mmCIF file of C-alpha atoms in Angstrom:
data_model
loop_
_atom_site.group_PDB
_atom_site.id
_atom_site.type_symbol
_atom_site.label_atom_id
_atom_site.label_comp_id
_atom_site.label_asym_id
_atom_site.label_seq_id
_atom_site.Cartn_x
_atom_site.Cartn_y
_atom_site.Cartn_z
ATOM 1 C CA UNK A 1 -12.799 -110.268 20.205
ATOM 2 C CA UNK A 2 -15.119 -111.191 17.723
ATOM 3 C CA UNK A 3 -18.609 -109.373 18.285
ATOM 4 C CA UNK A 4 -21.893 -109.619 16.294
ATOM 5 C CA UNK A 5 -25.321 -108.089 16.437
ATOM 6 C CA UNK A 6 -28.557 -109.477 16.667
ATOM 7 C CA UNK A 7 -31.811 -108.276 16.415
ATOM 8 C CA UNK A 8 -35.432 -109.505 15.345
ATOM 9 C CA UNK A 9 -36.849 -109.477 12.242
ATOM 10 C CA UNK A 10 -38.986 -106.164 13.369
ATOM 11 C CA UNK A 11 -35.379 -104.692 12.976
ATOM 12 C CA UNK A 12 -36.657 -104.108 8.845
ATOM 13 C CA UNK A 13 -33.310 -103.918 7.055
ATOM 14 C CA UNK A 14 -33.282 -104.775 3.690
ATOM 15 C CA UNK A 15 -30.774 -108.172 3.127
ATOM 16 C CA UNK A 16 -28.204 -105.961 1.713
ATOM 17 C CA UNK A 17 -27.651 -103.923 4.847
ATOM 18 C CA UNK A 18 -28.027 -106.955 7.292
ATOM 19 C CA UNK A 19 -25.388 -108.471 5.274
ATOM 20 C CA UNK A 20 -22.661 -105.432 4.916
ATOM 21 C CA UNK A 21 -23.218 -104.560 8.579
ATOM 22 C CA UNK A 22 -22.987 -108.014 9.756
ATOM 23 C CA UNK A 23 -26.475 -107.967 11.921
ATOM 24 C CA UNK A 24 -28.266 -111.042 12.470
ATOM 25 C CA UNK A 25 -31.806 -111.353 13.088
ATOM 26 C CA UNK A 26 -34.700 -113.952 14.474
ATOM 27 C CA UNK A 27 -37.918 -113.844 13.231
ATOM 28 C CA UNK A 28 -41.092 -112.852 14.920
ATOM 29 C CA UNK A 29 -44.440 -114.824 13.863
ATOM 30 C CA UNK A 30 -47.479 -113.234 11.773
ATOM 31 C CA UNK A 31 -50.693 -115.572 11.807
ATOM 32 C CA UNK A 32 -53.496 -115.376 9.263
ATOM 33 C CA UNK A 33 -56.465 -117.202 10.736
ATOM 34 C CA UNK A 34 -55.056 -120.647 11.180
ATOM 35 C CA UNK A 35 -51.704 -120.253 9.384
ATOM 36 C CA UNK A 36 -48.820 -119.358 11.099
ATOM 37 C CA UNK A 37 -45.432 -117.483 8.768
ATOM 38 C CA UNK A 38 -42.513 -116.128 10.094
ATOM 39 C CA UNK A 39 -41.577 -112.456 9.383
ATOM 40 C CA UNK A 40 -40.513 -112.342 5.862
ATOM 41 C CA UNK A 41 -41.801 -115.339 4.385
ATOM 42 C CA UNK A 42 -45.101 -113.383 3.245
ATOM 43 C CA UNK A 43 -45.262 -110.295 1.585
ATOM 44 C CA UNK A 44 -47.100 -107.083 2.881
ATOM 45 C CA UNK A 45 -49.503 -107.159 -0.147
ATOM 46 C CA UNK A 46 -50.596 -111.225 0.878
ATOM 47 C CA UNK A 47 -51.169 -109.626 4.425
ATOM 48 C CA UNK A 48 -53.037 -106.559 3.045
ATOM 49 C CA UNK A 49 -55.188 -108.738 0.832
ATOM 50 C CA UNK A 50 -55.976 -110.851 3.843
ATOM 51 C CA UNK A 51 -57.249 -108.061 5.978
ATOM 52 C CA UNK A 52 -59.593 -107.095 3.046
ATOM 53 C CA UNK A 53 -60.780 -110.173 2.480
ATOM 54 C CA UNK A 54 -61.643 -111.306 6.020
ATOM 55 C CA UNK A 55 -61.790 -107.351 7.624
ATOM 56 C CA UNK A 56 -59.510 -108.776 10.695
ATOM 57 C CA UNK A 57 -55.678 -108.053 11.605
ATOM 58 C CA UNK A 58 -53.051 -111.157 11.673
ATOM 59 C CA UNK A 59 -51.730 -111.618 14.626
ATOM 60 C CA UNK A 60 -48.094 -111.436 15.234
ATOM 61 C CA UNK A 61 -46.406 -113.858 17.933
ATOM 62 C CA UNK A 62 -42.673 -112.380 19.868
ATOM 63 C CA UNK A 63 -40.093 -114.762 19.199
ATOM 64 C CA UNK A 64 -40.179 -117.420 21.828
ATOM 65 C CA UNK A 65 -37.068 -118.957 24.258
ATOM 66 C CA UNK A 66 -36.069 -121.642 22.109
ATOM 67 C CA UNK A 67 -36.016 -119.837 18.845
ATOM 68 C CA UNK A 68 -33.765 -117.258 20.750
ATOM 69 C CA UNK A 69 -31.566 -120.421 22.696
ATOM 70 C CA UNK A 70 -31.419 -121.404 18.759
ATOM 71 C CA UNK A 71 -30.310 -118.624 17.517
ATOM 72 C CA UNK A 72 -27.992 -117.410 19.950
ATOM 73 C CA UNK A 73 -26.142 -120.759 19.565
ATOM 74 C CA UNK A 74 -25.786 -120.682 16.578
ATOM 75 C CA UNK A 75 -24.193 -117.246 16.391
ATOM 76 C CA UNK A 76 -21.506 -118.536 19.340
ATOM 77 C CA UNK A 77 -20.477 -120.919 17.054
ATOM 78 C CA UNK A 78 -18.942 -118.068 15.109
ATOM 79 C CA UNK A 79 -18.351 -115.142 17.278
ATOM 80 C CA UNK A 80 -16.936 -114.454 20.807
ATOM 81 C CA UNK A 81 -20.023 -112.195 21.743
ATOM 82 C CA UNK A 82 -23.445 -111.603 21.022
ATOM 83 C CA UNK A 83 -25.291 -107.924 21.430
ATOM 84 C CA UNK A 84 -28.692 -108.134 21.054
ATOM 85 C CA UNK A 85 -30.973 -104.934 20.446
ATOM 86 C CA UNK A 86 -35.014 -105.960 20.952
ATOM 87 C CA UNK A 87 -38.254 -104.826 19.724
ATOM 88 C CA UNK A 88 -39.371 -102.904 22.478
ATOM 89 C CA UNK A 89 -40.427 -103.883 25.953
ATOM 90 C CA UNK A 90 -43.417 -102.085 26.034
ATOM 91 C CA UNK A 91 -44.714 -103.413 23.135
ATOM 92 C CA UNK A 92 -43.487 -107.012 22.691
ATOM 93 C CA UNK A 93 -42.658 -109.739 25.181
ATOM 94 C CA UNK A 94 -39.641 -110.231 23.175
ATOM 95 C CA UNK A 95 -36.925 -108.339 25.348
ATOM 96 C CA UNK A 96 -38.345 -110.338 28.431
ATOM 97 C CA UNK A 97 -38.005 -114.101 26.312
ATOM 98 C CA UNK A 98 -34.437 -113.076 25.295
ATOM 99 C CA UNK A 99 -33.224 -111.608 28.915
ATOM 100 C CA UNK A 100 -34.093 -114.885 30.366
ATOM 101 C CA UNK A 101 -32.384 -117.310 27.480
ATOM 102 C CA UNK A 102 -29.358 -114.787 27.844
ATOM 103 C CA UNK A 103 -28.752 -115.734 31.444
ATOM 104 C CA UNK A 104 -27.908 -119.181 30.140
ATOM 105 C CA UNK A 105 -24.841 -117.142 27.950
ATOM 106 C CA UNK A 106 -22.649 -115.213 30.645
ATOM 107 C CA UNK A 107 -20.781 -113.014 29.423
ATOM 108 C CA UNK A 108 -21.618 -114.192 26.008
ATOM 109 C CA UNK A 109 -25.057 -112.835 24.933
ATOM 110 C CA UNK A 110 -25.871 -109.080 25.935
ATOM 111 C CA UNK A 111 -29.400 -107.713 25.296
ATOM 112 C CA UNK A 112 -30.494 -104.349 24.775
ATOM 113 C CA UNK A 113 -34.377 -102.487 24.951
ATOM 114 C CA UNK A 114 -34.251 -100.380 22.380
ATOM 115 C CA UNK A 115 -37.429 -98.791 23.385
ATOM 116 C CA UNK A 116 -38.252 -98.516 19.521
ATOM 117 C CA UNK A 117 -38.902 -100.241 16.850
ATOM 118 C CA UNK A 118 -39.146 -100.994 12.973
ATOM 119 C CA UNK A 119 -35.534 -98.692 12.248
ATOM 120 C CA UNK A 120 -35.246 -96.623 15.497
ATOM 121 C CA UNK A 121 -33.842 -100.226 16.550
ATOM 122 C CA UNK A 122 -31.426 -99.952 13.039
ATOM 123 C CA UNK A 123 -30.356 -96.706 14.335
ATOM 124 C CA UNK A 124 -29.193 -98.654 17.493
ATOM 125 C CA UNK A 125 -27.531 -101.792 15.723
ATOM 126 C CA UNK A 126 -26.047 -99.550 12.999
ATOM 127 C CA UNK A 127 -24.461 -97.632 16.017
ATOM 128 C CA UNK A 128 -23.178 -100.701 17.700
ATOM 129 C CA UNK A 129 -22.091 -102.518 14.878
ATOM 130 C CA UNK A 130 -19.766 -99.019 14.640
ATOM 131 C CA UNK A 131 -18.344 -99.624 18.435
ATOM 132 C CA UNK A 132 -17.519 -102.850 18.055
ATOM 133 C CA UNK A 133 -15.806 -102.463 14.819
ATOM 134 C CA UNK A 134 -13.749 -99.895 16.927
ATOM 135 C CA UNK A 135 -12.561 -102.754 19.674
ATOM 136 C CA UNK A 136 -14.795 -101.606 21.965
ATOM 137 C CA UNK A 137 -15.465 -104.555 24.732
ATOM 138 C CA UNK A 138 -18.534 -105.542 24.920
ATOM 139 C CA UNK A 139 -19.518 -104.000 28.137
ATOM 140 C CA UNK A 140 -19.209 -100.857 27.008
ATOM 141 C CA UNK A 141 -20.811 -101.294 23.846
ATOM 142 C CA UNK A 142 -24.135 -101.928 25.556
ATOM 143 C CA UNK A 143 -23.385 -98.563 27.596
ATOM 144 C CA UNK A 144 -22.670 -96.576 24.786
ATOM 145 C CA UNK A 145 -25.701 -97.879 22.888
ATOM 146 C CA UNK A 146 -28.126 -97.483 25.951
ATOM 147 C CA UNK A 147 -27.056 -93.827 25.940
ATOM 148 C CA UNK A 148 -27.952 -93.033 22.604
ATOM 149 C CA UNK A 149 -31.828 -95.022 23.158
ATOM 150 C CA UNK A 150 -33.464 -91.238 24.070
ATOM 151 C CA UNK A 151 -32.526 -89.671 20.955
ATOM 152 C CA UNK A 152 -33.704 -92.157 19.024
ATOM 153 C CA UNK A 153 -36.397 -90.338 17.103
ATOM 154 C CA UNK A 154 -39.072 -92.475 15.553
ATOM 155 C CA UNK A 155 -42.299 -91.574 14.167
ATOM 156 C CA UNK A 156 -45.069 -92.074 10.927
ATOM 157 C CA UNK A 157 -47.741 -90.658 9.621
ATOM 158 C CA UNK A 158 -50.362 -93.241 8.359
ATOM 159 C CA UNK A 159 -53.287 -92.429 5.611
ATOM 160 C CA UNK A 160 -55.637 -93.911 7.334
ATOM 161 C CA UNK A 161 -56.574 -95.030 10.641
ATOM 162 C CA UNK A 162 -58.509 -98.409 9.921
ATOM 163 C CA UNK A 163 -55.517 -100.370 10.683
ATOM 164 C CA UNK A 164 -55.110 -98.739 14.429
ATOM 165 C CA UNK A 165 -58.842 -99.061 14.943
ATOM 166 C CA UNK A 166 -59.394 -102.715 14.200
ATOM 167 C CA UNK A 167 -56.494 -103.125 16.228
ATOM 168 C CA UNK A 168 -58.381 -101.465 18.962
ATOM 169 C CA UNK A 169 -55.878 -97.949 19.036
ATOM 170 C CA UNK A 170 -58.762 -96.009 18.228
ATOM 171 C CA UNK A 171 -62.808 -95.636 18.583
ATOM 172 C CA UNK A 172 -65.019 -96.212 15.794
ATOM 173 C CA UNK A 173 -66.370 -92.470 15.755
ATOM 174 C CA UNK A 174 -62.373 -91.254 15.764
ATOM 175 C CA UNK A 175 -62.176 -93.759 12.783
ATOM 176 C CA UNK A 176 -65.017 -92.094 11.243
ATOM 177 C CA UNK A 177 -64.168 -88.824 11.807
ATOM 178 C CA UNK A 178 -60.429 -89.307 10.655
ATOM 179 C CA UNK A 179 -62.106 -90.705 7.382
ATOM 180 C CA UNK A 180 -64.271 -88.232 6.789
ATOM 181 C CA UNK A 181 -62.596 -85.319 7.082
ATOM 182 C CA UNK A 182 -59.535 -86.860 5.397
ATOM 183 C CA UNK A 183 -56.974 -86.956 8.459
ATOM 184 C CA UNK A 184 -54.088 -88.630 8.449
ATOM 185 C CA UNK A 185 -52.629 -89.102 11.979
ATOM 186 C CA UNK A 186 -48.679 -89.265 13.135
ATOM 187 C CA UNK A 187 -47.812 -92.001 15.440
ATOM 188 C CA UNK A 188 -44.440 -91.584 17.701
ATOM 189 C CA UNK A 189 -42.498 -93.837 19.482
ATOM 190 C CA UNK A 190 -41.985 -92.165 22.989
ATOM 191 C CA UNK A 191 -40.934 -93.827 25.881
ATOM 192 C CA UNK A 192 -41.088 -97.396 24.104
ATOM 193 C CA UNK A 193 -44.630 -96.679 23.618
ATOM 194 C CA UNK A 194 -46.261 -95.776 20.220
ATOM 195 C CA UNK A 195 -47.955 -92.495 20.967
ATOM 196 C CA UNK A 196 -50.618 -90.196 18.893
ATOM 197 C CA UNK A 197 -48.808 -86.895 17.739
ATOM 198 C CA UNK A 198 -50.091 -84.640 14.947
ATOM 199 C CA UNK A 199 -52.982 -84.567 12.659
ATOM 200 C CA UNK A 200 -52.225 -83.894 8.905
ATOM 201 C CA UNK A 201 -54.850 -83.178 6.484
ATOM 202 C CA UNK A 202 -54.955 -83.019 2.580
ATOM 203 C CA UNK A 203 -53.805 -85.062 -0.137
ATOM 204 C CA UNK A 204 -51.460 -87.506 0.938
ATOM 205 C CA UNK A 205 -48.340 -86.416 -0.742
ATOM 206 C CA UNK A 206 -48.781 -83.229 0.453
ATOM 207 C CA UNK A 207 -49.591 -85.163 3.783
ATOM 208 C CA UNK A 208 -45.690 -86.661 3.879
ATOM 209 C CA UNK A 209 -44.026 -83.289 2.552
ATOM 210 C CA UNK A 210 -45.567 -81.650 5.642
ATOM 211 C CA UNK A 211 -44.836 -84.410 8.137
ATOM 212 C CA UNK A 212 -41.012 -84.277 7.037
ATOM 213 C CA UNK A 213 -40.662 -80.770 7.506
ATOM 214 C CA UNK A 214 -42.198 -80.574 10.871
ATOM 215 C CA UNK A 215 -40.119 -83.382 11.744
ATOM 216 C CA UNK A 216 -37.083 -81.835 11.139
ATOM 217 C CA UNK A 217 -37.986 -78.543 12.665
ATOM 218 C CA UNK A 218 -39.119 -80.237 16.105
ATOM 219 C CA UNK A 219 -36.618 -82.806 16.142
ATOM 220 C CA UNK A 220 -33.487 -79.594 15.025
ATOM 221 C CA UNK A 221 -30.271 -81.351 15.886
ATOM 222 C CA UNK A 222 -30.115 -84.468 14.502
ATOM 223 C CA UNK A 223 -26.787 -86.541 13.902
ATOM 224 C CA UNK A 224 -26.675 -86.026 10.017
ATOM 225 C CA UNK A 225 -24.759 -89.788 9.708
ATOM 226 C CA UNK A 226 -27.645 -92.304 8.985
ATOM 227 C CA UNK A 227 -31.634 -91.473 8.308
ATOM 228 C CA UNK A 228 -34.180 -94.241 7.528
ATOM 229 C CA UNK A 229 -37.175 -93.804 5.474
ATOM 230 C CA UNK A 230 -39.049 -97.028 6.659
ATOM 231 C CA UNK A 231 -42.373 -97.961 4.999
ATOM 232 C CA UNK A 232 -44.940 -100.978 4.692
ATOM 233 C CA UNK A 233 -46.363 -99.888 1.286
ATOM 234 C CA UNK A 234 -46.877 -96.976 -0.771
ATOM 235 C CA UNK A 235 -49.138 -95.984 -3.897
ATOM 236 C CA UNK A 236 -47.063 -93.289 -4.712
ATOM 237 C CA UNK A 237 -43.795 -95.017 -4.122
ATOM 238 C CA UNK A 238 -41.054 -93.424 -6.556
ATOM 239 C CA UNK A 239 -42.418 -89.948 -6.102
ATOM 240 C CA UNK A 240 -43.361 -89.642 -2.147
ATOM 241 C CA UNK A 241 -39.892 -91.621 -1.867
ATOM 242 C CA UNK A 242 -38.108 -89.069 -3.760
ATOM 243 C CA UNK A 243 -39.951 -85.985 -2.253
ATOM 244 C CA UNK A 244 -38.582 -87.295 1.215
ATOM 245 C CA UNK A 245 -35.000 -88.161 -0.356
ATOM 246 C CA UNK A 246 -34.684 -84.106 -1.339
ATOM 247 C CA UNK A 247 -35.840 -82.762 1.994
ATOM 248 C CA UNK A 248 -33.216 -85.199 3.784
ATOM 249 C CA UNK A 249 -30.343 -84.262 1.489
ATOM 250 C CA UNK A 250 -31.097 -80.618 1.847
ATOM 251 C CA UNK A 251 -30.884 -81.251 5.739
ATOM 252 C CA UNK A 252 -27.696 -82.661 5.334
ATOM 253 C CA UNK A 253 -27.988 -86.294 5.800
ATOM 254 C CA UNK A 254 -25.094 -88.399 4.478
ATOM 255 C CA UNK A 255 -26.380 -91.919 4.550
ATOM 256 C CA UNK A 256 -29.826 -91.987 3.517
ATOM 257 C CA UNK A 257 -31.310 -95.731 3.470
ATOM 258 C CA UNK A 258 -34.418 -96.795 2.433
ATOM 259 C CA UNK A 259 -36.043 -100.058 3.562
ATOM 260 C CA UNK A 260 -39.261 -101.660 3.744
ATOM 261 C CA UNK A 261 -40.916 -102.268 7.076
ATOM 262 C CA UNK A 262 -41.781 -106.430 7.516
ATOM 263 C CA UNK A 263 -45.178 -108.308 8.453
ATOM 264 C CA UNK A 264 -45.276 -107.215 11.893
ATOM 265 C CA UNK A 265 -45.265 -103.521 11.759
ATOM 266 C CA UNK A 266 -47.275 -103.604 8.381
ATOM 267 C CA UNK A 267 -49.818 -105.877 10.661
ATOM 268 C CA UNK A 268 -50.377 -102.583 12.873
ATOM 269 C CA UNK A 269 -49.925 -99.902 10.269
ATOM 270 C CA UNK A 270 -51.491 -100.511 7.152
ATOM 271 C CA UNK A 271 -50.449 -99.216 4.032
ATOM 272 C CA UNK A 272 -49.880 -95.935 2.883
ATOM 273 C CA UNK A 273 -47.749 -95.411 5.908
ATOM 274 C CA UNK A 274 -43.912 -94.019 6.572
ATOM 275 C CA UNK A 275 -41.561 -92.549 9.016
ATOM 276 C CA UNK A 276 -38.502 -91.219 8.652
ATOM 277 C CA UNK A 277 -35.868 -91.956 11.811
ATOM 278 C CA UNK A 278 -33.075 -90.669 12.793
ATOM 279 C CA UNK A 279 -30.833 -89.852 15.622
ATOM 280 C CA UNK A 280 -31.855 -86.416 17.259
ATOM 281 C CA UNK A 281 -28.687 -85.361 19.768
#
């Protein structure tokens, strides 16, 4: 049986990787003002420039039924069965829009919550992509992945908190205060919900080295097979990059990828933002 997975564009592989692992993805929406581009077809810097200029998010649209009757077609065209993990359900009306365009596929179209996003939902596809290259039915490739969807551990740290406050995540005097006193806040995905976690302070290099290592000591027994460091944009690319790459070789990790996150999780974040993922058993 021929099996592929799908996800949305808020998956944020890099081509390459969507390509050797054979995932497939649908693209979500980001609107500036009165212009509407899917996922991908912008770059982070147009979006970030945009927000300067006019001091006001884009907006991101789920994809909708008939993009996902689209896409699923198309896919059946070539494969037996399609598995697809969403953005999710507490954040995005996407799981909800595919569900109900699935029920049109018996048996053909399976879709997952991930309860994460940006890479925790890589983690997922990665691990079913793995299953079904195994012969696994598709059945209980859905079961296996829905086991592993708690120990998905996803989190950032963000330099600053503008982004989440003129998205309405936090109050103008937390804004101020994070600003002035140079904190940089940790956001984790728990329970499908992004969540506040720590506070860092300091220079932001120092910032990421920290947020790693506390990481890894909370989150102690991780499967040491994939790790994602996921971000929108950095100043310090190469050498935060690298810092994180040491740490995560140190820990053991063999497959270390790192990808950029897309439109619609830059669109919340901001710049100067990154997480690393991984599967914590």
């Amino acid at each position: 049986m021929k099996i592929v997975i799908s996800a949305e564009s808020t998956i944020d592989l890099t081509k390459e990787l969507l390509d050797k692992f054979d995932i497939h993805i649908v693209p979500f929406s980001v609107i500036l003002g009165d212009e509407a581009k899917l996922d991908g077809e912008l770059s982070n810097q147009q979006l970030f420039n945009y927000v300067k200029e006019h001091n006001q998010l884009p907006k991101t649209s789920a994809v909708n039924q008939f993009q996902y009757e689209e896409h699923f077609k198309t896919l059946l065209n070539s494969y037996d069965a399609v598995i697809h993990i969403t953005l999710s359900s507490e954040i995005s009306s996407a799981y909800r829009n595919a569900v109900m365009v699935s029920e049109q596929f018996k048996d053909k179209v399976f879709v997952i919550d991930s309860r994460s996003l940006s890479t925790g939902i890589a983690l997922l596809a990665l691990h079913a992509r793995k299953l079904a290259d195994q012969g696994l039915a598709p059945d209980d490739i859905v079961n296996q992945v829905k086991e592993r969807i708690p120990h998905v551990q996803a989190s950032f740290v963000i330099q600053s908190v503008d982004y989440l406050y003129k998205g309405g995540r936090c109050s103008k005097l937390a804004m101020f205060g994070a600003n002035l006193f140079h904190i940089c806040p940790q956001i984790v995905v728990s329970d499908g919900k992004m969540d506040a976690g720590k506070k860092f302070r300091g220079k932001y290099f120092d910032v990421v080295s920290q947020y790693v290592d506390e990481t890894l000591e909370e989150f102690n027994n991780p499967d040491l097979e994939n790790v994602f460091i996921t971000f929108p944009s950095l100043d310090d690319e190469a050498n935060i990059v690298n810092m994180v790459k040491d740490k995560l070789v140190k820990r053991g990790f063999k497959n270390i990828y790192v990808t950029y996150a897309g439109g619609t999780i830059a669109s919340h974040c901001g710049p100067n933002t990154i997480g690393i993922l991984y599967f914590n058993n």
